[in-house]
Coordinates of C-alpha atoms in Angstrom, one line a residue:
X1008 CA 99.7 16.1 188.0
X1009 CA 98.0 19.8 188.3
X1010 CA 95.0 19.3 185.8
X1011 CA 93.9 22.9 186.9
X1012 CA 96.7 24.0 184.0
X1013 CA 94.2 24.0 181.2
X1014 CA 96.7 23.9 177.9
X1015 CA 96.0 25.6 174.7
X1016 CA 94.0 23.8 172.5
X1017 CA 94.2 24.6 168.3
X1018 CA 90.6 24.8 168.1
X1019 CA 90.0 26.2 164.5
X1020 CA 93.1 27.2 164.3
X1021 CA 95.2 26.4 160.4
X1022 CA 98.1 28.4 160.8
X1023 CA 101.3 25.9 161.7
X1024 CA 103.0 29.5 162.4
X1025 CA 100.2 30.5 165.1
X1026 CA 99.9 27.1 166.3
X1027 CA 103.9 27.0 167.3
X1028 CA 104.3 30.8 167.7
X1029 CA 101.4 30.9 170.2
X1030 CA 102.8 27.7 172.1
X1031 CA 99.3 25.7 171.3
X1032 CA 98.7 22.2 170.9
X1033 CA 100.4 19.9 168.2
X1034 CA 100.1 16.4 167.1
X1035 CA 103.3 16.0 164.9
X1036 CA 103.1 15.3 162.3
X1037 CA 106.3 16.4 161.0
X1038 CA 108.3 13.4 159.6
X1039 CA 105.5 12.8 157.3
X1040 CA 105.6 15.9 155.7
X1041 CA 109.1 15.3 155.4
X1042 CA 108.8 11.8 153.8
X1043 CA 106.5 13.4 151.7
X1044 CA 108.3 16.8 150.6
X1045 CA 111.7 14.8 149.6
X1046 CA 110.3 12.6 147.0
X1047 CA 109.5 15.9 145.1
X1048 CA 106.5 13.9 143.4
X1049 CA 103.0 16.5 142.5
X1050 CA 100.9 14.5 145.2
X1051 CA 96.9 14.6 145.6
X1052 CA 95.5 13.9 149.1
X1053 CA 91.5 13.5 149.6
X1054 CA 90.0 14.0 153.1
X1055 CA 87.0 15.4 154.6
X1056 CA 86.3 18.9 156.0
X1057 CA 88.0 19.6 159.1
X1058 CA 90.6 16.9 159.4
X1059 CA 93.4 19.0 159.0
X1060 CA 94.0 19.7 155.5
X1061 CA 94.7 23.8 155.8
X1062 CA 97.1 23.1 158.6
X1063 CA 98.8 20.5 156.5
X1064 CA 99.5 22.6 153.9
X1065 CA 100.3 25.4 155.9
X1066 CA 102.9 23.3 157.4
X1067 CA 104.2 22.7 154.2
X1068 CA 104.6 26.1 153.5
X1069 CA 106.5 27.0 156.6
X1070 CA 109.0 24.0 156.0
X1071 CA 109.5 25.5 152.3
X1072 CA 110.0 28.8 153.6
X1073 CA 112.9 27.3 156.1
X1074 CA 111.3 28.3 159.0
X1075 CA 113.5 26.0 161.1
X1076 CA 113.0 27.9 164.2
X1077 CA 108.9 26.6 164.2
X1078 CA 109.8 22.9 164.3
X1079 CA 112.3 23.1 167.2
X1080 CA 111.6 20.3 169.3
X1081 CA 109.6 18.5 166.6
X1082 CA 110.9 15.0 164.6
X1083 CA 111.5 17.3 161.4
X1084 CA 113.9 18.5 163.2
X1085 CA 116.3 15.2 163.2
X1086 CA 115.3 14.6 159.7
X1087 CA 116.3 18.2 157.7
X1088 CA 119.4 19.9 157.6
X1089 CA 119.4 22.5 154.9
X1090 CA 116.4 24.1 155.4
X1091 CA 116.5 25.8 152.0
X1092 CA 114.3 28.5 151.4
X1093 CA 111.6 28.4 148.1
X1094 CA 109.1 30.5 146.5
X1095 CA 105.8 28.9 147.7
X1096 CA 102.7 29.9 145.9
X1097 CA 99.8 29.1 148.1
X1098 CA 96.2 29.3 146.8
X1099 CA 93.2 28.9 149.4
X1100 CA 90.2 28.1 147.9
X1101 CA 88.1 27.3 150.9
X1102 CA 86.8 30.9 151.9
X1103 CA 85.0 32.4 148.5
X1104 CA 81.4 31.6 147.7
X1105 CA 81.2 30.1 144.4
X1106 CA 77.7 30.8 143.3
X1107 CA 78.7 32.8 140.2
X1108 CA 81.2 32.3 137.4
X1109 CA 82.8 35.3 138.2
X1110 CA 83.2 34.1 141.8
X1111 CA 86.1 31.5 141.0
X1112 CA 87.7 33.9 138.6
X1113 CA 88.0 36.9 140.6
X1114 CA 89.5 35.0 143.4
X1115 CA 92.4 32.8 141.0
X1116 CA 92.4 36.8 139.8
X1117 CA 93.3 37.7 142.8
X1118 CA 95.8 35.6 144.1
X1119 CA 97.7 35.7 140.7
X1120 CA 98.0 39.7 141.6
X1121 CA 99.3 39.0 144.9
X1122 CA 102.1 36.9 143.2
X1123 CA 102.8 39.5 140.4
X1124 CA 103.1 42.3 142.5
X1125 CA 106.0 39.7 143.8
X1126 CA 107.4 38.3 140.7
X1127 CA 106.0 41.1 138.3
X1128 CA 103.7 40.5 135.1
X1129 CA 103.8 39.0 131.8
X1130 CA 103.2 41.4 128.6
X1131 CA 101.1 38.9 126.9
X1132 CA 99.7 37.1 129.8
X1133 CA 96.1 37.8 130.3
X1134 CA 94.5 34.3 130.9
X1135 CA 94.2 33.3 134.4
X1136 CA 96.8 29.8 133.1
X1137 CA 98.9 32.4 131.0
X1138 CA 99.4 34.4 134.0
X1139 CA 100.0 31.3 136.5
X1140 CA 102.7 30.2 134.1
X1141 CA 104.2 33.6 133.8
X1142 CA 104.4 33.9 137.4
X1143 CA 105.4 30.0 138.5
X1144 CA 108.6 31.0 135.6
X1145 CA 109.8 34.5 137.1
X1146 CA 109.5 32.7 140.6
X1147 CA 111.9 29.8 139.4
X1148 CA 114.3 32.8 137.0
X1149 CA 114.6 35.3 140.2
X1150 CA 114.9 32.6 142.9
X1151 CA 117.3 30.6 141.0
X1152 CA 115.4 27.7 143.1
X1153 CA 112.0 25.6 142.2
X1154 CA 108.5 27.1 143.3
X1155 CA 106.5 25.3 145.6
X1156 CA 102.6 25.4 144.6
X1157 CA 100.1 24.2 147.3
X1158 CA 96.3 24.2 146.7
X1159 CA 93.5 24.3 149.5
X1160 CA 90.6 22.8 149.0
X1161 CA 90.8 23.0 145.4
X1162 CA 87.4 21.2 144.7
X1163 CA 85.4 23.6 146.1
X1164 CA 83.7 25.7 143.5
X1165 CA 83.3 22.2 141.7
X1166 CA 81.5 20.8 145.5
X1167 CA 79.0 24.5 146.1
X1168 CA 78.3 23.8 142.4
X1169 CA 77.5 20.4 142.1
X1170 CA 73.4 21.0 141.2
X1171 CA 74.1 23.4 139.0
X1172 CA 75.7 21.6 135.7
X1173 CA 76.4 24.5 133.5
X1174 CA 78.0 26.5 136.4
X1175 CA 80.2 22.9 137.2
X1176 CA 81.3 23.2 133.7
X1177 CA 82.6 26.8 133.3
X1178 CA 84.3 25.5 136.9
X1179 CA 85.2 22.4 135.3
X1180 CA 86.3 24.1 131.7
X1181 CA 88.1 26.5 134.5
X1182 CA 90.1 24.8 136.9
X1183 CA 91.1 22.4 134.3
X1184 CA 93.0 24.8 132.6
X1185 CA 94.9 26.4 135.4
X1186 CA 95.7 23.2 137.3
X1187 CA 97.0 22.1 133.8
X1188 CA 99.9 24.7 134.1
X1189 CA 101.6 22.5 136.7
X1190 CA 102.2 19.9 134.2
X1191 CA 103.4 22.2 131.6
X1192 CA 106.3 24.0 134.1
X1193 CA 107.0 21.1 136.0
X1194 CA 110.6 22.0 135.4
X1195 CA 110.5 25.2 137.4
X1196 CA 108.4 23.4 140.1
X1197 CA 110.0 22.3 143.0
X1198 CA 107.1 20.4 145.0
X1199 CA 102.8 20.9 144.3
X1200 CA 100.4 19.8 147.0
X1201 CA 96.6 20.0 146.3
X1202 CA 94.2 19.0 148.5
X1203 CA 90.1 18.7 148.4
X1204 CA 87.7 16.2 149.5
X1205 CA 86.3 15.2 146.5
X1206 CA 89.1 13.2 143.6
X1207 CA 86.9 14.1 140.0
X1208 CA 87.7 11.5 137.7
X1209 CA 91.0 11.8 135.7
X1210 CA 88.5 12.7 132.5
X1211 CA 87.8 15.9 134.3
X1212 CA 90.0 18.1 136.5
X1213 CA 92.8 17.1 136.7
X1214 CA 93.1 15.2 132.8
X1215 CA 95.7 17.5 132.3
X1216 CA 97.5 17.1 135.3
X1217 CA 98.3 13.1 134.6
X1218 CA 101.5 13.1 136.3
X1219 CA 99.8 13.8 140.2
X1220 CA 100.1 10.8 142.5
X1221 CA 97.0 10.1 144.6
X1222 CA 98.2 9.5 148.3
X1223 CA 94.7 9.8 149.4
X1224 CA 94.7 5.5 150.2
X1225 CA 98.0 5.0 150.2
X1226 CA 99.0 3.1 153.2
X1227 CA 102.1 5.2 154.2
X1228 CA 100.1 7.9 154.9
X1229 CA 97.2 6.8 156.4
X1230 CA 97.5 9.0 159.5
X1231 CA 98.9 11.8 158.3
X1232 CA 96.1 14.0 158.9
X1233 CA 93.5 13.0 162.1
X1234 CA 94.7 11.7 165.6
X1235 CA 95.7 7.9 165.9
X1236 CA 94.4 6.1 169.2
X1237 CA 98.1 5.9 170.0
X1238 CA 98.6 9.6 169.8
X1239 CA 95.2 10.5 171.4
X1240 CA 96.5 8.6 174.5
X1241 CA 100.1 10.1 174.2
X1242 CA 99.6 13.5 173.7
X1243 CA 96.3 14.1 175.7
X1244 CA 96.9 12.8 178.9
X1245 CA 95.9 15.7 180.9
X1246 CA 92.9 16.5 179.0
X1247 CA 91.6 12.7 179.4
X1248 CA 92.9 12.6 183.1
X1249 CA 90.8 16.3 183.4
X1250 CA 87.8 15.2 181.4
X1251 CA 87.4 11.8 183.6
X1252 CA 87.3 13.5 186.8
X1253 CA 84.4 15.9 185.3
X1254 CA 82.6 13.5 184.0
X1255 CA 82.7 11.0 187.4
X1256 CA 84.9 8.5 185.0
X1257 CA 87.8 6.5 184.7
X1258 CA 90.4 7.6 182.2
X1259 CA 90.0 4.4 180.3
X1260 CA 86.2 5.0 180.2
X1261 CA 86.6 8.4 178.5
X1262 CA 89.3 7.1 176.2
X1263 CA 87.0 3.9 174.9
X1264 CA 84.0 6.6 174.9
X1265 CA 86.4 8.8 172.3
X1266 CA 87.2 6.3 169.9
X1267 CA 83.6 4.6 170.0
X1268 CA 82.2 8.3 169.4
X1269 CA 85.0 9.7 167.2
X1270 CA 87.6 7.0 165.7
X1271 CA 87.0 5.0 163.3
X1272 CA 88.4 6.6 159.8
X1273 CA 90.2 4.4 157.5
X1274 CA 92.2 5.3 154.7
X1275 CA 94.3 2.2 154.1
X1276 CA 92.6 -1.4 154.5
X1277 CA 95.8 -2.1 156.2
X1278 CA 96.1 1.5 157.9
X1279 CA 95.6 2.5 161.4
X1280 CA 92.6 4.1 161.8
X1281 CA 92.3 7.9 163.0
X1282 CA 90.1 9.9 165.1
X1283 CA 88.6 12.8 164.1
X1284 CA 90.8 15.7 165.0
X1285 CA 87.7 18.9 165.5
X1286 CA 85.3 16.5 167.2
X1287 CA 87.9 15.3 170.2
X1288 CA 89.3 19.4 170.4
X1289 CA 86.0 20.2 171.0
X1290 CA 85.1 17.1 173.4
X1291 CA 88.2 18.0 175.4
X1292 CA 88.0 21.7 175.2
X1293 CA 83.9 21.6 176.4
X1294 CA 84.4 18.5 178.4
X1295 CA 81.9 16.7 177.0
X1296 CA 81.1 14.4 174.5
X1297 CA 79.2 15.7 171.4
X1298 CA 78.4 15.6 167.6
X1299 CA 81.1 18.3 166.9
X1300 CA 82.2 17.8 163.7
X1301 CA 78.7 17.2 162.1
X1302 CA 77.7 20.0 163.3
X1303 CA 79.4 22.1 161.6
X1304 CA 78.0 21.8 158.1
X1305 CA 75.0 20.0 156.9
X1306 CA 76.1 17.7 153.8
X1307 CA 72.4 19.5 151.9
X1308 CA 74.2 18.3 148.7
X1309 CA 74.8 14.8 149.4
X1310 CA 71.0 14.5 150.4
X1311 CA 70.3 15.5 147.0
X1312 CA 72.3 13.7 145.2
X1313 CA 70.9 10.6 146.9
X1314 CA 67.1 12.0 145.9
X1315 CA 67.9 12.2 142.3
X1316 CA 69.7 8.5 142.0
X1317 CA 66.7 7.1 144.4
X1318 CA 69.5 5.3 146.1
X1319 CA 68.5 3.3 148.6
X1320 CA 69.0 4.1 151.9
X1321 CA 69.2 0.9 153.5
X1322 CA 72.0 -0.4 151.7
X1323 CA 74.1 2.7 152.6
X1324 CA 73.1 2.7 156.4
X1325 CA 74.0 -1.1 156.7
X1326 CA 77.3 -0.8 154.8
X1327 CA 78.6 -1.0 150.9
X1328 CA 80.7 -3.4 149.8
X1329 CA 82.5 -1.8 146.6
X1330 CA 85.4 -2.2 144.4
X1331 CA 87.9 0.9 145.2
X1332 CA 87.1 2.4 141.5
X1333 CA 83.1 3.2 142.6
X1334 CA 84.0 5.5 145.3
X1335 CA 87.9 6.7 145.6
X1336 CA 86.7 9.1 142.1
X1337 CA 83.3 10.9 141.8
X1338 CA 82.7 11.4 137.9
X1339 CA 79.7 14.2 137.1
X1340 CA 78.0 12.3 134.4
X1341 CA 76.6 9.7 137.2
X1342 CA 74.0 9.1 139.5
X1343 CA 76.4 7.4 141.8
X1344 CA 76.6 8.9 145.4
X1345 CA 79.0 6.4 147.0
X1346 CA 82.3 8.5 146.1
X1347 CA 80.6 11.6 147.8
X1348 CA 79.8 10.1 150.7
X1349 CA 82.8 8.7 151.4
X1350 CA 85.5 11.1 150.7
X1351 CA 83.3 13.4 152.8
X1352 CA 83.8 11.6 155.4
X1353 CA 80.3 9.5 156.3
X1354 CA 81.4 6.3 155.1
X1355 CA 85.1 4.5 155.9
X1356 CA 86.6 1.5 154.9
X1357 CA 85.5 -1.2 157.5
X1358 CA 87.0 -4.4 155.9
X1359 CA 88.6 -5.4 152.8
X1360 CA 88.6 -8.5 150.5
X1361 CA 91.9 -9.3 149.2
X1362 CA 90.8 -12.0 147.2
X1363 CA 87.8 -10.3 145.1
X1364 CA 89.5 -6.9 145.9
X1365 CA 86.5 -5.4 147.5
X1366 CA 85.8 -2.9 150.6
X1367 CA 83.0 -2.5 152.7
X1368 CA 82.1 0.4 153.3
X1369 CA 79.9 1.6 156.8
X1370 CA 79.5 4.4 159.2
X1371 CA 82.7 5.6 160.8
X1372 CA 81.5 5.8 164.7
X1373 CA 78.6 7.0 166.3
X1374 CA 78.9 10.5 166.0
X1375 CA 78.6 10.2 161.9
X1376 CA 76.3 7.2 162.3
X1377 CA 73.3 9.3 164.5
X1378 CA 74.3 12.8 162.7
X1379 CA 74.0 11.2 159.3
X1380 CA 70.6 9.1 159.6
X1381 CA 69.1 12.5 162.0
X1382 CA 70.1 14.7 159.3
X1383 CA 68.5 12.6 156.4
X1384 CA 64.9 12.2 158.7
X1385 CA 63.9 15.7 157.9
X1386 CA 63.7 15.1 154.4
X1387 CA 61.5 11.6 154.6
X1388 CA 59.2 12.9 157.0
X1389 CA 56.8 16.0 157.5
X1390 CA 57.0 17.0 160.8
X1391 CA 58.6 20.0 162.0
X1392 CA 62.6 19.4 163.0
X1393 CA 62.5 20.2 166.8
X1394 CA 59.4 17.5 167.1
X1395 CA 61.7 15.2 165.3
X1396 CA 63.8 14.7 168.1
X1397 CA 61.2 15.1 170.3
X1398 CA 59.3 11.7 168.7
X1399 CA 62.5 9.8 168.8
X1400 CA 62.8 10.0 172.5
X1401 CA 59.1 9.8 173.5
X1402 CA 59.2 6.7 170.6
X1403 CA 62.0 5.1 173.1
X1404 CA 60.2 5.3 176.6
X1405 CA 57.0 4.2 175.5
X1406 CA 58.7 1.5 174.5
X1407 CA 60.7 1.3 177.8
X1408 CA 57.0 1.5 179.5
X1409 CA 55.5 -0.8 177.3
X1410 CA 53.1 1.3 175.8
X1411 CA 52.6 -0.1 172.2
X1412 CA 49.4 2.0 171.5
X1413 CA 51.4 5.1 172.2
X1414 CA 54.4 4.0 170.3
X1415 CA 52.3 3.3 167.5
X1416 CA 50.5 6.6 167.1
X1417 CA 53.4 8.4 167.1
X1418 CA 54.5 6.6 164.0
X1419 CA 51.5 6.9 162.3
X1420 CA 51.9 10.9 162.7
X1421 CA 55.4 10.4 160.8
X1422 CA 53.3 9.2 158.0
X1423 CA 50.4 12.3 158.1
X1424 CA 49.8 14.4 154.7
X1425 CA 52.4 13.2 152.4
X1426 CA 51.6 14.0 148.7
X1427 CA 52.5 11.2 147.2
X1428 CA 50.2 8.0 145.6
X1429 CA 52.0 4.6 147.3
X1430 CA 53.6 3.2 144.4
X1431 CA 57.2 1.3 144.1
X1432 CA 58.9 3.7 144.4
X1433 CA 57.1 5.7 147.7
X1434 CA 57.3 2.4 148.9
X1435 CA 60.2 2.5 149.9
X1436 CA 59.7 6.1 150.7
X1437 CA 57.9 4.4 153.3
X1438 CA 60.3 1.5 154.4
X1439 CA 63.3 3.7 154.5
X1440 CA 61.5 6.2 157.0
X1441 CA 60.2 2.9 159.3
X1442 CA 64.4 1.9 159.0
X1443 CA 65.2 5.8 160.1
X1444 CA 63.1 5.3 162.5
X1445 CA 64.2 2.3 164.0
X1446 CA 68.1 2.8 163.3
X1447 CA 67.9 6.3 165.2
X1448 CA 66.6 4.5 168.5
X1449 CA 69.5 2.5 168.4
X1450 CA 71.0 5.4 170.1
X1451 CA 69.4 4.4 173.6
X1452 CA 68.2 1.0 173.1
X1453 CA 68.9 -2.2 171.0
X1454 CA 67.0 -1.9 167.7
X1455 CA 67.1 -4.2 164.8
X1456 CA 65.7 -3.5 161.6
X1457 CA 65.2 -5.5 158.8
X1458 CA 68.1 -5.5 156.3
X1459 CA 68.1 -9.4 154.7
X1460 CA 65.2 -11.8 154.4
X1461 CA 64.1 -14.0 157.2
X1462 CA 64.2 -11.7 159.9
X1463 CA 61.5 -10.0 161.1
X1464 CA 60.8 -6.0 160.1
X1465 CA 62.3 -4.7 163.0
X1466 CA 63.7 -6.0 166.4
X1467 CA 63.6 -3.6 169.4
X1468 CA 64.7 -4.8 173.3
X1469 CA 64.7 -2.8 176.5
X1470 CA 65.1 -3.6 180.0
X1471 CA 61.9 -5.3 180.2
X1472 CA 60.5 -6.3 177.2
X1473 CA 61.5 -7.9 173.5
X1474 CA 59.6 -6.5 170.8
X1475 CA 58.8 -7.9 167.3
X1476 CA 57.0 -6.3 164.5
X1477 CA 55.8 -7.0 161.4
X1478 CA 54.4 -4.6 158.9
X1479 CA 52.0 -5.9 155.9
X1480 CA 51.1 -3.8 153.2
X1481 CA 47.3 -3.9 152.4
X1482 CA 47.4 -7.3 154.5
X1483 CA 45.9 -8.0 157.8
X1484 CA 47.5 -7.9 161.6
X1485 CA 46.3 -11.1 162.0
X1486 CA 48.3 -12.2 158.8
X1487 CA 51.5 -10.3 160.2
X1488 CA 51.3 -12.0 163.5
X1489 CA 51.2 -15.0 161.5
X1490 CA 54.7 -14.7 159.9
X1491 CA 56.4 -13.9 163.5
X1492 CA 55.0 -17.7 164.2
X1493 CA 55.7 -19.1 161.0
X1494 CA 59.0 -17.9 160.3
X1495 CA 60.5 -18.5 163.7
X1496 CA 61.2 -14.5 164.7
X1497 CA 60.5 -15.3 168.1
X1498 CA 62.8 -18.0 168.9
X1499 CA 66.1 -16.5 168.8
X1500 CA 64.6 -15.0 172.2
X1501 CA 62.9 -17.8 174.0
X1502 CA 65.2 -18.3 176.6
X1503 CA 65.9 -14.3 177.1
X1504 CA 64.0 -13.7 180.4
X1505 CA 62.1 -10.3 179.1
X1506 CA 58.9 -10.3 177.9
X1507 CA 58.0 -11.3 174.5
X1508 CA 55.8 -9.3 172.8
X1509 CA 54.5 -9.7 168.7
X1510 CA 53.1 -6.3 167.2
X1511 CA 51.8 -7.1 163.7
X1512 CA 50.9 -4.2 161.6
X1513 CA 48.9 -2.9 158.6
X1514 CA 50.0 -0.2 156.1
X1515 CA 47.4 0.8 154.6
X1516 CA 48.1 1.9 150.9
X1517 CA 45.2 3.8 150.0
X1518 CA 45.7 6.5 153.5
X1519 CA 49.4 6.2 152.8
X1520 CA 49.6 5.1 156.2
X1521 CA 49.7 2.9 159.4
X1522 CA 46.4 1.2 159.5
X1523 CA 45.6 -1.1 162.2
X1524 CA 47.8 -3.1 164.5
X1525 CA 47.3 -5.8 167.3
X1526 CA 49.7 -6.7 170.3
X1527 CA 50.1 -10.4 171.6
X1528 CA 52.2 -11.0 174.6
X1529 CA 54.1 -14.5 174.7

C-alpha cells in the first residue's frame, strides 16, 4: 500500500456537492437518507454541533434536486430510480448572530426574498409566515410537484439567546409561527427536515408543528450522522495504516486509541454507537490525537445554566440515571440542565433499564470527559487559565515523587481569595473544586474521588505509592486519619505492593481554606 498518497479529507467541509465534485472523502450514508426521504413523514433529528447535520441536509437537498450523477458509485444509487426533481427550500440558520430581535427577522427576511424572486410574491403577504406560505404554495402551483423544506440548525437564535428571556420569547413568539406554516400547507409539501441540537418542549416551538416525528433516538437511525467503529475501520484504512507508522504504533493501537478518545455516542440504548466525525478528521488529517471537537466552541451557556440551578457537579461527572422525558426535551421555564447537556453532546446514553425504563447518562469518551471538567475549572477556581493547567501537571508529579507537602500547597492556592462566607452552599463550592481536581488527574494517573459513602475522599495511585485522603471541615488531621483506620480505606490496598500512605486534612472554614494536614506512611 503507498501511504505517501495522502487522500482528501472533508474537513469543514458541508457541501455533499463539493464533497463528491471535488473527489473528497465520504462515509455513506446514502441508504439512510433514502429510507428516510421515502416515508415522506416531517422528521426532527437532534445532534450536537459538528456531527454532520449541514452535510446531511445538504445531501438531502442534492437527492431532491435529482442530482443522480453525485451519488454514482454510492448505495443510493441501487435504491432510487426516478430521481424526480423538487423545489427544495433550504433555510440555514447556523451563520447569523442572533443578539437582536431584528437579527432572526432579517435573516427568515432574507431567505424568503431569495425564494420570491423564484416563485414571485404574495399581494397581501407581508408577515414572515404569510410570506413562507405564499412562497411554499407558488412552489407546489408552478412545479406541479411538492416542495421540499429543510431547516439548519433551527434552534439557534433560541440556543445564543438562552440568558436573555425576553429576547427567547420574541424568538420563541417568532419561530413558532413560521415553523407553524409547515403544518398548515402540508398538502403542497413534499418532505421537511429540521435539524438543531436542542428538541424545545412541544409547548414551545414546535406546538404548532404537532405532526413532526422525532428520529433523534430512534433506533433505525442511530448512525446516521457520526462514523461507526465498523466504518472507521472500513473506510480509513490508509489514514490508520499512515497514522501508526507516525506515531511508532500498531494499527490496532491507533484504532483502540480512536474509539477510547472519540467513540462513544449513543443515540439508541440498542444502537451502535458512533465516533465523532470532526475530532477523527482532524486526528487523521494532523496525525495526532487531540481535543478537536471541544475545541471548537466553549459550551459558556451550559456553565451558566448549571450556576443558576446550583446543580451539582458530582452527580453529572459520575453519570445521571434519567427517565428519557428529563433530557430528550429542554423546556425554558426550568432549572434543569440535563437536556442541554446531552443533546449537546457531553453526556450519552451509557446503559439503559428496560424494566424501570431508565438511562444512565455519563461522559462520552475522553476527549468530552477532560474538555468538559477543564473547561468548568476556570469558573470554581481563581487562578489565572494557563496556571490551571500548569497545577494539574505539577499536582501529578509531586505526587509521582511523593512530595505531599508540595502537592498540598498547591491546592491550598486553588482555594486563595475567594469572596464568598463557607456556608452550604460554598460548600460544595468547595467539594466540587477538590472532585475537579482529582477527576482531571485521572488523565495521567488513577484517581478516585469520593462519589458514595464509605469510601474515602479521594483515592490517588502512581507507580510507587497509594494515596488516601481525608478532608475534615473544622475537624482535626488527627481526627481525619482516624476515619482512614476506622472505616477500613486502607484495606482494599493491603496486599498492593506500593506504598501506603494516609493524608488527613483540615479545611478550615473561617480562611475558606486548606488548613493543616499530616502524612502517615503504612
Amino acid at each position: 500500500m503507498n501511504t505517501s498518497i495522502t487522500r482528501k479529507l472533508p474537513i469543514g467541509i458541508q457541501t455533499f456537492e463539493k464533497i463528491r465534485q471535488g473527489e473528497f472523502l465520504y462515509v455513506d450514508k446514502t441508504a439512510l437518507v433514502w429510507n428516510i426521504a421515502m416515508k415522506s413523514v416531517p422528521c426532527f433529528l437532534s445532534r450536537p454541533r459538528r456531527f454532520g447535520k449541514s452535510l446531511l441536509l445538504s445531501t438531502f437537498e442534492s437527492y431532491f434536486n435529482g442530482r443522480k450523477d453525485l451519488f454514482k458509485g454510492l448505495a443510493i444509487e441501487q435504491l432510487e430510480h426516478d430521481w424526480t426533481i423538487y423545489p427544495v427550500l433550504h433555510l440555514d440558520l447556523n451563520a447569523e448572530r442572533y443578539d437582536a430581535p431584528e437579527q432572526l427577522h432579517a435573516i427568515l427576511s432574507n431567505y424568503l426574498t431569495q425564494w420570491e424572486t423564484i416563485y414571485g410574491e404574495g399581494k397581501d403577504e407581508i408577515t414572515l409566515s404569510r410570506r413562507f406560505a405564499g412562497v411554499i404554495q407558488r412552489a407546489y402551483e408552478q412545479t406541479g410537484r411538492g416542495v421540499v423544506v429543510l431547516v439548519d440548525e433551527y434552534d439557534k437564535p433560541l440556543l445564543q439567546a438562552i440568558n436573555n428571556p425576553e429576547l427567547t420569547e420574541n424568538y420563541r413568539q417568532t419561530l413558532k409561527a413560521f415553523y407553524g406554516v409547515l403544518k398548515s400547507a402540508d398538502r403542497y409539501l413534499r418532505f421537511v427536515f429540521l435539524t438543531g441540537v436542542t428538541k424545545f418542549s412541544q409547548v414551545s416551538v414546535f406546538s404548532d408543528l404537532n405532526q413532526l416525528n422525532d428520529i433523534s433516538m430512534d433506533f433505525s437511525y442511530a448512525t446516521l450522522c457520526g462514523i461507526t467503529p465498523n466504518e472507521l475501520t472500513a473506510v480509513f484504512e490508509p489514514e490508520i495504516h499512515q497514522m501508526a507508522q507516525r506515531n511508532q504504533s500498531t494499527e490496532e493501537e491507533i484504532v483502540n486509541e480512536m474509539i477510547r478518545q472519540y467513540d462513544g455516542y449513543h443515540f439508541h440504548p440498542d444502537g451502535e454507537g458512533v465516533l465523532n466525525p470532526f475530532s477523527v478528521l482532524n486526528a487523521f488529517d494532523k496525525l495526532e490525537f487531540g481535543n478537536y471537537w471541544f475545541q471548537t466552541g466553549t459550551p459558556t451557556f451550559l456553565v451558566e445554566l448549571l450556576k443558576k440551578s446550583d446543580y451539582d457537579l458530582r452527580l453529572l461527572i459520575d453519570g445521571i440515571e434519567a427517565p428519557a422525558s428529563s433530557f430528550t426535551e429542554y423546556r425554558m421555564n426550568t432549572d434543569n440542565p440535563i437536556p442541554l447537556i446531552y443533546q449537546s453532546g457531553y453526556l450519552t446514553i451509557k446503559e439503559y433499564d428496560k424494566e424501570f425504563r431508565n438511562y444512565m447518562l455519563g461522559f462520552p469518551n475522553e476527549e468530552v470527559k477532560y474538555g468538559f471538567l477543564g473547561f468548568l475549572l476556570p469558573f470554581y477556581t481563581t487562578l489565572p487559565g494557563e496556571e490551571r493547567g500548569f497545577y494539574i501537571g505539577k499536582f501529578v508529579q509531586e505526587l509521582r515523587q511523593g512530595n505531599i507537602d508540595a502537592f498540598m500547597t498547591r491546592l491550598r492556592a486553588f482555594f486563595a481569595d475567594f469572596p464568598y462566607e463557607l456556608n452550604a452552599q460554598t460548600e460544595r463550592h468547595y467539594q466540587v473544586v477538590f472532585y475537579l481536581v482529582f477527576k482531571l488527574m485521572g488523565q495521567f494517573v488513577d484517581a478516585e474521588v469520593r462519589s458514595a459513602t464509605g469510601r474515602a475522599d479521594a483515592v490517588v495511585k502512581t507507580p510507587k505509592y497509594i494515596y488516601v485522603f481525608e478532608f475534615k471541615l473544622d475537624g482535626s488531621t488527627e481526627q481525619a486519619l482516624q476515619q482512614i483506620d476506622d472505616r477500613g480505606y486502607l484495606i482494599p490496598y493491603t496486599a498492593d505492593s506500593r506504598q501506603l500512605v494516609k493524608v488527613g486534612v483540615n479545611f478550615n472554614a473561617e480562611k475558606r481554606n486548606i488548613g493543616e494536614w499530616k502524612i502517615k506512611n503504612e
